[in-house]
Coordinates of C-alpha atoms and ligand atoms in Angstrom, one line a residue:
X1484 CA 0.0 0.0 0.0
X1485 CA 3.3 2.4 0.3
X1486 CA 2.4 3.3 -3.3
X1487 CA -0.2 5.3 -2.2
X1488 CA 1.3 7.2 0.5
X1489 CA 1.1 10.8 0.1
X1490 CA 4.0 13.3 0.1
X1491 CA 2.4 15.7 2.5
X1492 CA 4.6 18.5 1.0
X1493 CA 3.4 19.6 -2.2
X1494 CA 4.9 23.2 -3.6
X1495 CA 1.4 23.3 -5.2
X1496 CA -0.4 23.2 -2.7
X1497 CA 0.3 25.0 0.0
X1498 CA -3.3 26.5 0.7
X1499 CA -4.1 22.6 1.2
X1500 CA -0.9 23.0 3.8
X1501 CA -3.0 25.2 6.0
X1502 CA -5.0 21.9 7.1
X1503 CA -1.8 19.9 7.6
X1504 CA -1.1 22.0 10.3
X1505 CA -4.2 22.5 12.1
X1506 CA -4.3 18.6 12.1
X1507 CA -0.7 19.0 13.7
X1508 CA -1.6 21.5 16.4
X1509 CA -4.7 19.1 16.7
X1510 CA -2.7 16.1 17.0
X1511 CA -0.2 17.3 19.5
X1512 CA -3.0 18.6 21.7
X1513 CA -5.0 15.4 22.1
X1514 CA -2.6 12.9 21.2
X1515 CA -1.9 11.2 24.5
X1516 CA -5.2 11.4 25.5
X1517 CA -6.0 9.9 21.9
X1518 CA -3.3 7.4 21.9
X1519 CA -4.5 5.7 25.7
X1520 CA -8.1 5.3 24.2
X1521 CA -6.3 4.3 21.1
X1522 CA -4.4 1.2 23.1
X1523 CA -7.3 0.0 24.9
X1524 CA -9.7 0.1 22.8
X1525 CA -7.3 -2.3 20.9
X1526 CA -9.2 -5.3 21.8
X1527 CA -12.8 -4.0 20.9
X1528 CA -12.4 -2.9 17.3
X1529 CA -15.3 -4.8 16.2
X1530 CA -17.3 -3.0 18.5
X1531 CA -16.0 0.3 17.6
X1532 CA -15.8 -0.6 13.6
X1533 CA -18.5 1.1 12.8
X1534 CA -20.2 3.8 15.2
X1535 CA -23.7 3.8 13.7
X1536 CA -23.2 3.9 10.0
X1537 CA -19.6 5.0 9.1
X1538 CA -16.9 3.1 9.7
X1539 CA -15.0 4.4 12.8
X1540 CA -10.6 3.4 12.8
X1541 CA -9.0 3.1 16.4
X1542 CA -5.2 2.9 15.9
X1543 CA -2.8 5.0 15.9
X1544 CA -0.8 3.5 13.0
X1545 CA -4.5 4.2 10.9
X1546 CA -4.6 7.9 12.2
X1547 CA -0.9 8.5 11.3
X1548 CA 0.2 6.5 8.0
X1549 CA -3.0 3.9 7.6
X1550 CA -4.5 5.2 3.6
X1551 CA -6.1 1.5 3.7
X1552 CA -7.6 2.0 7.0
X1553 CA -8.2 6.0 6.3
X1554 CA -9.9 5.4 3.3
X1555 CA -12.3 3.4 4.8
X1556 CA -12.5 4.2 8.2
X1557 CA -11.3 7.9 8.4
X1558 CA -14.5 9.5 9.6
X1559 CA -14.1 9.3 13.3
X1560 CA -10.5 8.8 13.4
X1561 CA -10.0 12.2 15.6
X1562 CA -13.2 13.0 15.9
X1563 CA -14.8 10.3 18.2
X1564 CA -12.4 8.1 19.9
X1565 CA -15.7 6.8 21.9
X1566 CA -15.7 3.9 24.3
X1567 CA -16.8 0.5 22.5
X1568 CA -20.6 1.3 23.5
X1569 CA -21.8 2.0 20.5
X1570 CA -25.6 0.7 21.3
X1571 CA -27.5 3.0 21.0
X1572 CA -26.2 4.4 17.7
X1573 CA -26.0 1.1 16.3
X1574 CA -29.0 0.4 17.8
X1575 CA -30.5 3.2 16.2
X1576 CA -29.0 2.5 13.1
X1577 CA -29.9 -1.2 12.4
X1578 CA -33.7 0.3 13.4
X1579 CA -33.6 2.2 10.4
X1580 CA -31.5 -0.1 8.2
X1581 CA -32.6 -3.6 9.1
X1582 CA -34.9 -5.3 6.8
X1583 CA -36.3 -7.8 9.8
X1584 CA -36.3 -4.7 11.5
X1585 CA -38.6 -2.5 9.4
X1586 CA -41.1 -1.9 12.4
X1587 CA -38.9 0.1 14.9
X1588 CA -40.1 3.5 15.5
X1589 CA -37.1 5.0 14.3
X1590 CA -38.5 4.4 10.5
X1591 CA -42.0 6.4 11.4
X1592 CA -39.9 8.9 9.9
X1593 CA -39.7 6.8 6.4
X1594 CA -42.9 6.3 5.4
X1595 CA -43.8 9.9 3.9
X1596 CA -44.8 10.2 0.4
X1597 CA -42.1 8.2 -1.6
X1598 CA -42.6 9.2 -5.0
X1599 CA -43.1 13.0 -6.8
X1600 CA -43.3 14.4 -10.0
X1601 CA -39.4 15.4 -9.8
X1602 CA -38.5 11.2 -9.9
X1603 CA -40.6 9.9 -12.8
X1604 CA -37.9 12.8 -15.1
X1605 CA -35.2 11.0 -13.9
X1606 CA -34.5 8.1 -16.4
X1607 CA -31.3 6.8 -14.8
X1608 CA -33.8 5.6 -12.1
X1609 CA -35.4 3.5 -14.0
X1610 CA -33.4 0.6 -15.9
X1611 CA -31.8 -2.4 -14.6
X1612 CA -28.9 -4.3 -14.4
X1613 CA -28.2 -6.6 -17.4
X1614 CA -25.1 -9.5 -17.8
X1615 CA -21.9 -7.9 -19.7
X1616 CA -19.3 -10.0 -20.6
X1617 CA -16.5 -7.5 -21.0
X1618 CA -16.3 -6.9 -17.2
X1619 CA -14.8 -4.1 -15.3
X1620 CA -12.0 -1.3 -17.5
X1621 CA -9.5 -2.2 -14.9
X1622 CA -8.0 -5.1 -12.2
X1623 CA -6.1 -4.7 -9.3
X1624 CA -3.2 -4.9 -11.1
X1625 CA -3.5 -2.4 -13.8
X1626 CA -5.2 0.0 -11.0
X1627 CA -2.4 0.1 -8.1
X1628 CA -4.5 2.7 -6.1
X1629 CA -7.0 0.3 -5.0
X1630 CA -7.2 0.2 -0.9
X1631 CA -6.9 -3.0 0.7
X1632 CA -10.4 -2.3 2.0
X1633 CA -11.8 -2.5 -1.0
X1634 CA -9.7 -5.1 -3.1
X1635 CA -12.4 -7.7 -3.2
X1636 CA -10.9 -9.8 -5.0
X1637 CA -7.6 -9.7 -2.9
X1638 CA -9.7 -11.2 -0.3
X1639 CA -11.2 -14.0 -1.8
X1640 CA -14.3 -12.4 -3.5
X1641 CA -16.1 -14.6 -6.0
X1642 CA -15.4 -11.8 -9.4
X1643 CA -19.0 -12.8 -10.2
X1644 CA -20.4 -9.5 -9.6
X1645 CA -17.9 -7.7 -12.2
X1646 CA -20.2 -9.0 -14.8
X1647 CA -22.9 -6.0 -14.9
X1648 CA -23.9 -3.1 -16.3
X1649 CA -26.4 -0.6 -15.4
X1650 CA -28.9 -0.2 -18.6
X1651 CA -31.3 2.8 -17.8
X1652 CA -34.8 1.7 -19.7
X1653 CA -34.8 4.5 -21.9
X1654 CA -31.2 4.6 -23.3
X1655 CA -27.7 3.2 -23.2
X1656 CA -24.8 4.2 -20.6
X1657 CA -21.9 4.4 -22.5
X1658 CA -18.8 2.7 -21.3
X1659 CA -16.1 4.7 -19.2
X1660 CA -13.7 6.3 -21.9
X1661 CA -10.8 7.7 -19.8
X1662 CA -8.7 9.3 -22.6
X1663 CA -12.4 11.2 -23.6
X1664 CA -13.0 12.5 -19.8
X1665 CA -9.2 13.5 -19.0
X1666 CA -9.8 15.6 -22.7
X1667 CA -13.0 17.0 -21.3
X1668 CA -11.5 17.7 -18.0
X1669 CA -7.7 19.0 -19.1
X1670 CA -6.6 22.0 -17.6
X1671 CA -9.7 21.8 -14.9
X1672 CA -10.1 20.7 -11.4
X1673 CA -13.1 18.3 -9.6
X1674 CA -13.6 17.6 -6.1
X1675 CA -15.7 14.8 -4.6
X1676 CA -17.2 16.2 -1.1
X1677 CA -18.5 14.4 1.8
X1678 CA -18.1 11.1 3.5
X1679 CA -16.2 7.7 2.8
X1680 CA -18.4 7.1 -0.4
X1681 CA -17.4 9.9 -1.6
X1682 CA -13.6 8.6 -0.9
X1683 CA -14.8 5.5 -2.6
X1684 CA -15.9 7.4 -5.9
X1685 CA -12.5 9.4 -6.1
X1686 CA -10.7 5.8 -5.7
X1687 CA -12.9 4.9 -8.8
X1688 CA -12.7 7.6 -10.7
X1689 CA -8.4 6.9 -10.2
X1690 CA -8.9 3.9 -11.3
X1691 CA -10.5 4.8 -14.3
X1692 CA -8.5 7.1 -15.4
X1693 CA -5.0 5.7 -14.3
X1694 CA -5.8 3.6 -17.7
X1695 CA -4.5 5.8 -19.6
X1696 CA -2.8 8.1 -17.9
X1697 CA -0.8 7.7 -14.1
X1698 CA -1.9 10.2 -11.3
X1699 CA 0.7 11.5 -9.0
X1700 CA -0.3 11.9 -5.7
X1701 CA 0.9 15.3 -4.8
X1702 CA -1.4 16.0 -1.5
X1703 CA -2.3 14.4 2.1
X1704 CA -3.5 15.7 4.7
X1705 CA -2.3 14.0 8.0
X1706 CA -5.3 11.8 8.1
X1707 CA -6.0 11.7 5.0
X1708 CA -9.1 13.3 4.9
X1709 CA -8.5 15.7 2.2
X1710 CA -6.2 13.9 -0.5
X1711 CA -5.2 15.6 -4.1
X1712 CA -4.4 13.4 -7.5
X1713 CA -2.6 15.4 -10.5
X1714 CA -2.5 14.1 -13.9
X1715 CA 0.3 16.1 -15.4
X1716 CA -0.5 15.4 -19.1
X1717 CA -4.0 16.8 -18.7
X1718 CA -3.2 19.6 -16.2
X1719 CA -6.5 17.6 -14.5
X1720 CA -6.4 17.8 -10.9
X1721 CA -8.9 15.4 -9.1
X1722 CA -9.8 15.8 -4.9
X1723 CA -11.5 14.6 -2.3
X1724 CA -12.5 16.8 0.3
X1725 CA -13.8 15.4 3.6
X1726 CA -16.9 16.5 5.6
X1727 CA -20.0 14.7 6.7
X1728 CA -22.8 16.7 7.1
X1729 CA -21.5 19.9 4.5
X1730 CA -21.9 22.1 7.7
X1731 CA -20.0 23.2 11.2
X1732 CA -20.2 20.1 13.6
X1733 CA -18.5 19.2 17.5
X1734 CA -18.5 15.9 18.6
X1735 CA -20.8 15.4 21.8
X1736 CA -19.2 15.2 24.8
X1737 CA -21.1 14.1 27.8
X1738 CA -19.2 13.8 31.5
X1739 CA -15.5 14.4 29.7
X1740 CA -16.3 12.0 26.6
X1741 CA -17.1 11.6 23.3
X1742 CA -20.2 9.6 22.5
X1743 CA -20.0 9.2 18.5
X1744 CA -22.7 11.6 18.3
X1745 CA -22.5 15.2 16.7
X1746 CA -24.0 18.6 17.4
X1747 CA -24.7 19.8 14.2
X1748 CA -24.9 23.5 13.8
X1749 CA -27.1 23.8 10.4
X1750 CA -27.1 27.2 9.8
X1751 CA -23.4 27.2 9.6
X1752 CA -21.5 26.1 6.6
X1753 CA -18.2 24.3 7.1
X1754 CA -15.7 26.0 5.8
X1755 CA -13.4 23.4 4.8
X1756 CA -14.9 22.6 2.0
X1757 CA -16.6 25.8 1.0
X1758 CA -13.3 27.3 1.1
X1759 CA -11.9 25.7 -1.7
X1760 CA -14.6 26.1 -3.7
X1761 CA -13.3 29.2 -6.4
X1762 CA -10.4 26.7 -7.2
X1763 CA -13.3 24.1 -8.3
X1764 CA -14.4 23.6 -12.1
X1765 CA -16.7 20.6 -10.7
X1766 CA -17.7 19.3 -7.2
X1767 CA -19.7 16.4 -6.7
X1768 CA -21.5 16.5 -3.8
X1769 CA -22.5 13.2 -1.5
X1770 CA -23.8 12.0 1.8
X1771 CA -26.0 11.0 4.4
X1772 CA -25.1 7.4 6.6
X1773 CA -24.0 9.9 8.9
X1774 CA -27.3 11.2 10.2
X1775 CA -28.5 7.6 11.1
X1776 CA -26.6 8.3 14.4
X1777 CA -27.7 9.8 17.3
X1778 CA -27.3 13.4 16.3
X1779 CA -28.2 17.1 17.9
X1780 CA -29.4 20.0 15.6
X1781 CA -28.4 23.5 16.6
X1782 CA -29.6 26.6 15.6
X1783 CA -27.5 30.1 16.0
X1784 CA -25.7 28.0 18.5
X1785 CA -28.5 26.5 20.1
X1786 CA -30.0 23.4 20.4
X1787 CA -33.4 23.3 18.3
X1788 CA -33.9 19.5 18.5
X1789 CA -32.0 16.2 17.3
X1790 CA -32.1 13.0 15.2
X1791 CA -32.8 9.3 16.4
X1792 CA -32.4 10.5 20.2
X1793 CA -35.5 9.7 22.0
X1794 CA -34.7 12.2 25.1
X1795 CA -38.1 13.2 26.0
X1796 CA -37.5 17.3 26.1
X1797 CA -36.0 17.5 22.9
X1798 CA -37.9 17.7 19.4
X1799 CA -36.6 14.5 17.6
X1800 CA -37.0 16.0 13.7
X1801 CA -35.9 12.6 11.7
X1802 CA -33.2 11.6 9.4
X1803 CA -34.9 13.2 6.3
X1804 CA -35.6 16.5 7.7
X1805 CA -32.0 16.9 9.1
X1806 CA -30.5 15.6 5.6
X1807 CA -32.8 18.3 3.5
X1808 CA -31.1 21.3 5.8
X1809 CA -28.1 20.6 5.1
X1810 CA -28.6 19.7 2.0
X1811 CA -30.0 22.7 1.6
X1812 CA -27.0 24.6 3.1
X1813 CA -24.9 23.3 0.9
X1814 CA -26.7 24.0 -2.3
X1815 CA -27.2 27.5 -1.3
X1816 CA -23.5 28.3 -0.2
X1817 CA -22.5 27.2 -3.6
X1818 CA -25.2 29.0 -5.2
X1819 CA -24.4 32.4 -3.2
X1820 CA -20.3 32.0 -4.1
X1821 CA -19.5 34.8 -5.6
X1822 CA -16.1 34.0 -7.4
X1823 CA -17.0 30.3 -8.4
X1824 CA -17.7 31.5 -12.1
X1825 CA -18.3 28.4 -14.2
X1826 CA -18.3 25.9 -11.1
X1827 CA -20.7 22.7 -12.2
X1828 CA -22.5 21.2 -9.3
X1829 CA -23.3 17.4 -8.8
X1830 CA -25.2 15.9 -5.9
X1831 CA -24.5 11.9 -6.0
X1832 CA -28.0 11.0 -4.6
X1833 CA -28.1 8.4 -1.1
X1834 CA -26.8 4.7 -1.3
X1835 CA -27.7 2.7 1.4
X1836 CA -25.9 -0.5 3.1
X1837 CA -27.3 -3.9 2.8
X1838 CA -26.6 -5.8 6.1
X1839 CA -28.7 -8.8 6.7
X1840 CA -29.4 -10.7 9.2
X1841 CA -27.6 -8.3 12.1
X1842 CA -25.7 -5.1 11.5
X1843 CA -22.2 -4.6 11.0
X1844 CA -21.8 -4.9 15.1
X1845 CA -23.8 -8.0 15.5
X1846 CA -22.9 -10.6 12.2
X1847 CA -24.7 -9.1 9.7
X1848 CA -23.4 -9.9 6.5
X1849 CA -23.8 -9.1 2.6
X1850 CA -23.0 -12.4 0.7
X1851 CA -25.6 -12.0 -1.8
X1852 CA -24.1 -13.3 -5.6
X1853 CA -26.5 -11.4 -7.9
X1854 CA -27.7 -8.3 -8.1
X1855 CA -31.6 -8.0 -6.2
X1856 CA -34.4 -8.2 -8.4
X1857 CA -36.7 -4.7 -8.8
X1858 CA -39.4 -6.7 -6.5
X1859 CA -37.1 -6.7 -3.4
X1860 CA -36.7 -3.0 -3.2
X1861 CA -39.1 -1.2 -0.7
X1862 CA -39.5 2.1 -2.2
X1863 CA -41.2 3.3 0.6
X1864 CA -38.4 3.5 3.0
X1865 CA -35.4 5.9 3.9
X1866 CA -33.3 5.6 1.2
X1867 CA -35.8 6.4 -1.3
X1868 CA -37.2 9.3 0.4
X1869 CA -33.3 10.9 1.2
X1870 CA -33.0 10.7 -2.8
X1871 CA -36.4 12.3 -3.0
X1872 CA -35.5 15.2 -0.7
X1873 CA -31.8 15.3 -3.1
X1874 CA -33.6 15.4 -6.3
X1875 CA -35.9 18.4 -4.7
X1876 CA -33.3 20.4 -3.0
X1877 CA -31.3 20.2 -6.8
X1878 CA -34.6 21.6 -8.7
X1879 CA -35.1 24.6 -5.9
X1880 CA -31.6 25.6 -6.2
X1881 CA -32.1 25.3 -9.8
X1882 CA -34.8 27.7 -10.1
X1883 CA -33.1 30.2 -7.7
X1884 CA -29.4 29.8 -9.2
X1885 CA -28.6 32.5 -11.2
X1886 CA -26.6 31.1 -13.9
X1887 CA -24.7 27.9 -11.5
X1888 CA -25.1 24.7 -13.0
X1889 CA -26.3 21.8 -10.9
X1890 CA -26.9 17.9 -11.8
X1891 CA -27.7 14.9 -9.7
X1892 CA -26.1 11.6 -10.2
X1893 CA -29.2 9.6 -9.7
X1894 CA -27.8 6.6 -8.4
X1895 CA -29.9 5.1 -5.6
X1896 CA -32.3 2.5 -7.2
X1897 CA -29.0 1.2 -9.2
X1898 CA -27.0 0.4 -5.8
X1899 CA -30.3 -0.5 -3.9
X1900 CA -30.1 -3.8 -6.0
X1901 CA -26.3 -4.1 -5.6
X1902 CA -26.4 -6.1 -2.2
X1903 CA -24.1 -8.5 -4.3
X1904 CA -20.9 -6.1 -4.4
X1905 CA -20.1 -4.7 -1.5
X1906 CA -16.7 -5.8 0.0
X1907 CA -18.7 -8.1 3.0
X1908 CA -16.4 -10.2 4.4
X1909 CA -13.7 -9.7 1.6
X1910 CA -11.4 -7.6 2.7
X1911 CA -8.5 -6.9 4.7
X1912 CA -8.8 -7.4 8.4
X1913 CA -5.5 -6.9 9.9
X1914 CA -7.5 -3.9 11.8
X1915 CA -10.9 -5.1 12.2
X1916 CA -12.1 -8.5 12.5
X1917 CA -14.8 -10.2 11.7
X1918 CA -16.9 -7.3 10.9
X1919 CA -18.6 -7.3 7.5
X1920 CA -18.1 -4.3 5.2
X1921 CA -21.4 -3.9 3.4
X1922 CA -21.4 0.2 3.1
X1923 CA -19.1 0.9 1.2
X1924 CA -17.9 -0.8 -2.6
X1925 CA -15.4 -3.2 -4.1
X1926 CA -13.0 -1.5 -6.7
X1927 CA -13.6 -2.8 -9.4
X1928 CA -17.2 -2.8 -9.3
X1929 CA -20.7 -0.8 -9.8
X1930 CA -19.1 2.1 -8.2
X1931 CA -17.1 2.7 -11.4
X1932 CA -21.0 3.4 -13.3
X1933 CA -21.1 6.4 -11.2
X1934 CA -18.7 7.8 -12.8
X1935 CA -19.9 6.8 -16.3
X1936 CA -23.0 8.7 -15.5
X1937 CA -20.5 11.9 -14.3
X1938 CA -19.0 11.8 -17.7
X1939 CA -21.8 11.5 -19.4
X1940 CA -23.5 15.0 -16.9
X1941 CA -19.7 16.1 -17.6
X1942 CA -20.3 16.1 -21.3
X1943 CA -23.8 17.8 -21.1
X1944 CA -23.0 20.2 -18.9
X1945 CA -19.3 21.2 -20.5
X1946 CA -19.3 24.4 -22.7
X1947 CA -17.9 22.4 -25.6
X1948 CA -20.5 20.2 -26.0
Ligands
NAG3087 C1 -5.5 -9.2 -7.4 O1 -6.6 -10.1 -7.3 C2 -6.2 -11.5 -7.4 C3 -7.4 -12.3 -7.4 O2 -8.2 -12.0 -8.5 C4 -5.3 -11.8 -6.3 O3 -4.8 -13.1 -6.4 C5 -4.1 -10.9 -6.3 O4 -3.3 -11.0 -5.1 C6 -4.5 -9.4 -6.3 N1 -3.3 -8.6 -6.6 C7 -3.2 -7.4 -6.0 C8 -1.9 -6.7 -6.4 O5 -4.0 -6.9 -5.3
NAG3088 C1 -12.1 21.4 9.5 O1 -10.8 20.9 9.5 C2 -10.1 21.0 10.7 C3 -8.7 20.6 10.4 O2 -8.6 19.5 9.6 C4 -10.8 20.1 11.7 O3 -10.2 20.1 12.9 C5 -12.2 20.5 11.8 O4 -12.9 19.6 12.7 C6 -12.9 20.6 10.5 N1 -14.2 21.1 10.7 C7 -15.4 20.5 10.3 C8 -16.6 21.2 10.6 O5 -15.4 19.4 9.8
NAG3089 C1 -22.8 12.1 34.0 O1 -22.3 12.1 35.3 C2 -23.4 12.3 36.3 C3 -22.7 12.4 37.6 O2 -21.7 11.5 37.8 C4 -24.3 11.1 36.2 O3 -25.4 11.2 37.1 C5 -24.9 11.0 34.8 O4 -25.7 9.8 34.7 C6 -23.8 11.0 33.8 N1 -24.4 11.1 32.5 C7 -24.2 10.2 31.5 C8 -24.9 10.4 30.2 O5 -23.4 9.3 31.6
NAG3090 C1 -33.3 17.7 28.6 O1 -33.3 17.1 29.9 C2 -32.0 16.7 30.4 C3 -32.2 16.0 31.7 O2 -33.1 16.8 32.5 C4 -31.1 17.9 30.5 O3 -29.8 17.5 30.9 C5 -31.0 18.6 29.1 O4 -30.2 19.7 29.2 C6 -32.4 18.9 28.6 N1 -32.3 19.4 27.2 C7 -32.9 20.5 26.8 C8 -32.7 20.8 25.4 O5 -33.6 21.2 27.5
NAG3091 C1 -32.1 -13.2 7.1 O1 -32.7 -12.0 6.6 C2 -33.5 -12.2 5.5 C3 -34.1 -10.9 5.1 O2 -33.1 -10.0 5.1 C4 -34.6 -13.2 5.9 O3 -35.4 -13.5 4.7 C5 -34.0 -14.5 6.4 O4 -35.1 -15.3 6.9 C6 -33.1 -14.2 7.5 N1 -32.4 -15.4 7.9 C7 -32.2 -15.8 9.1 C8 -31.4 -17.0 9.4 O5 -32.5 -15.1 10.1
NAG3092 C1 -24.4 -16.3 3.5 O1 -24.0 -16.3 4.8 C2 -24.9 -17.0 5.7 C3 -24.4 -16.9 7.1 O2 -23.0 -17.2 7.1 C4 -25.1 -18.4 5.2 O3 -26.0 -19.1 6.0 C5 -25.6 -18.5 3.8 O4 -25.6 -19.8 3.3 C6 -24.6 -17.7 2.9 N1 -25.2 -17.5 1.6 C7 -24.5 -17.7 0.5 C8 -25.2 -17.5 -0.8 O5 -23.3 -17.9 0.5

């Protein structure tokens, strides 16, 4: 994995620097503190894998130097080194995400109105998946980017599932062409923003294009939350930028320590990203396993209500209203950014995990060998309605934008039927045993047809046409 480790010090980047060294100052400050939570929860990663829906990394050696572990489990790395209780956020989490589960209150908050007018326009959501012999653009050896978290086949992964292709009812999805989107793209910049699916479409998109032409890795922040790819022949310079809820958030501390849980402030934008914006040509915009936590909304610094926590004085709002704020936030500080001329906006709508039988803390598994058939869905549940509230937070920014392109990468009833290629129990597990992986996707795999849908928005929305 040494091939993918970052030299932090890039002379073109030194804006990107800035963060380096907050993370520093960060690190120094909480790092022995960090580092005894780190050591004993040593024995419990299981149990600590995956607080609530995101997977959570515990070591030191993943914080530090770990782009395997990073990739996957970056989002709590710093954030919530919480004691391996997660209950009640997993709790709360295989409520809304179990199938033999479907009755726990938690998903009274699912059942609104699944379909609108804004869906049946969207053709990529209807279609299915069809057999295709040519399998996947790349392997794990011609792509040597590929995490160990997500090199399926590494682990022992049956290639079965390479052998699909997404074929929308009402027309064709071309191929990936990587020469034809680094040609599109040359001389610009795209950034994918939010969680570790975003991270799991840049590692895609890599691999794509690394076919025909090698990235250098030229930036790394010190956990590798913010990571930047050049392609030198193509002046294309490709990002991932790391935030999970688009706006300002703390970790909740109660009695001196973390719980996993967030205070969400959203009415304020997180700068981070936001920042970085005017350098953008294209973001691609993602997100929301983090709000099936236990989670607490603030308003102009004060607590209006919360998500999934079922404390009697405080408003519980649900998943979908929480997502549509700051979904909203988002689309709105993009909109209002007043030196992003030419910035094209994508919002890559909700995939949701597929654990069966138990969640990730309790032997749920994924071990499916085909793609779902259109009669398992449940379109009346919570991912369906968090890529309704998408698709309607992209047309009202649409209508008020003046002249900002957005798009939506419509790809929720696509993955909804891939229970079949998620990494499950393939993958590597020096860190984190026996705990199935069935968030996030196996590189190669139907991840990469996101990105044939972004070339194919790419090449509609460039000015070339
Ligand atoms: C690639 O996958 C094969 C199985 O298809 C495996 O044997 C091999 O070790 C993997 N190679 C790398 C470099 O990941
Ligand atoms: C912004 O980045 C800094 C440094 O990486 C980090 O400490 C902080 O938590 C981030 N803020 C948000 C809201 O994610
Ligand atoms: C916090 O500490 C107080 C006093 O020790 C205790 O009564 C309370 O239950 C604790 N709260 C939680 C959430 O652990
Ligand atoms: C709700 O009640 C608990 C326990 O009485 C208290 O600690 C907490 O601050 C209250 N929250 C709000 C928003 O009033
Ligand atoms: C596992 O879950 C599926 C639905 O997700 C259900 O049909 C099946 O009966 C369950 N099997 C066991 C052994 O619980
Ligand atoms: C999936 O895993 C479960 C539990 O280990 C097992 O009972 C079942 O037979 C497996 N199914 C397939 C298709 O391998």
């Amino acid at each position: 994995m040494s091939q993918n480790m970052a030299s932090p010090h890039s002379p073109s980047t030194p804006r990107l620097l800035q963060f380096a060294t907050e993370w520093n100052v960060l690190q120094k400050k909480i790092g022995s503190f960090l580092l005894l939570l780190l050591l004993l929860s040593a024995l419990f990663l299981l149990s600590i894998l995956y607080s609530s829906s995101t997977l959570t990394v515990t070591t030191e050696e993943a914080v530090s130097e770990g782009p395997l572990l990073a990739a996957l489990l970056a989002p709590t790395a710093l954030s919530s080194p919480q004691k391996p209780s997660p209950e009640s956020n997993a709790a709360t989490y295989e409520a809304v995400h179990q199938s033999n589960s479907s009755v726990a209150p938690v998903t009274e908050t699912t059942s609104q109105s699944p379909v609108s007018d804004v869906e049946d326009k969207c053709e990529m959501s209807r279609g299915k998946w069809v057999a295709e012999p040519r399998g996947p653009l790349y392997t794990n050896v011609t792509c040597p980017t590929i995490p160990d978290f997500k090199n399926c086949m590494k682990y022992g992964k049956h290639p079965g599932f390479l052998y699909w292709r997404w074929k929308p009812d009402r027309y064709d999805l071309p191929r990936f062409e990587p020469e034809r989107f680094l040609n599109i793209v040359q001389g610009k910049k795209l950034a994918f923003i939010g969680d570790s699916l975003a991270r799991n479409q840049m590692e895609s998109l890599l691999c794509l294009l690394s076919q025909a032409e090698t990235p250098i890795d030229v930036y790394k922040d010190r956990t590798d939350r913010f990571r930047t790819w050049f392609f030198p022949s193509h002046n294309f310079t490709l990002m991932v930028m790391w935030t999970e809820f688009y706006v300002q958030r703390e970790p909740r501390v109660v009695n001196g320590s973390e719980t996993g849980s967030f205070n969400i402030h959203v009415d304020k934008i997180n700068t981070n990203w936001t920042s970085q914006l005017s350098e953008l040509n294209y973001a691609v915009i993602s997100g929301g396993n983090w709000f099936f936590r236990i989670n607490y909304l603030y308003e102009d610094d004060k607590i209006v209500g919360c998500v999934n926590c079922w404390e009697k004085n405080i408003t519980d709002f649900g998943i979908p209203y929480a997502v549509r704020r700051v979904v909203r936030k988002a689309l709105e500080s993009i909109s209002a950014c007043g030196n992003c001329d030419g910035l094209v906006t994508f919002l890559r709508t909700y995939t949701p995990p597929h654990f069966e039988n138990g969640s990730w803390f309790s032997g749920g598994y994924c071990n499916k060998t085909k793609p779902l058939d259109e009669s398992d869905l449940n379109l009346n549940g919570i991912e369906w309605e968090l890529r309704k509230i998408q698709n309607e937070e992209i047309e009202r920014v649409r209508e008020k934008s003046g002249g900002k392109k957005f798009g939506l990468l419509d790809v929720t009833k696509a993955m909804m039927l891939r229970a079949d290629a998620h990494p499950g129990a393939d993958y590597d597990k020096r860190w984190v045993r026996n705990a199935n992986d069935c968030l996030h996707w196996c590189l190669p795999g139907p991840v990469d047809m996101w990105n044939e849908v972004l070339l194919q928005d790419i090449i509609k929305n460039s000015s070339v046409e």
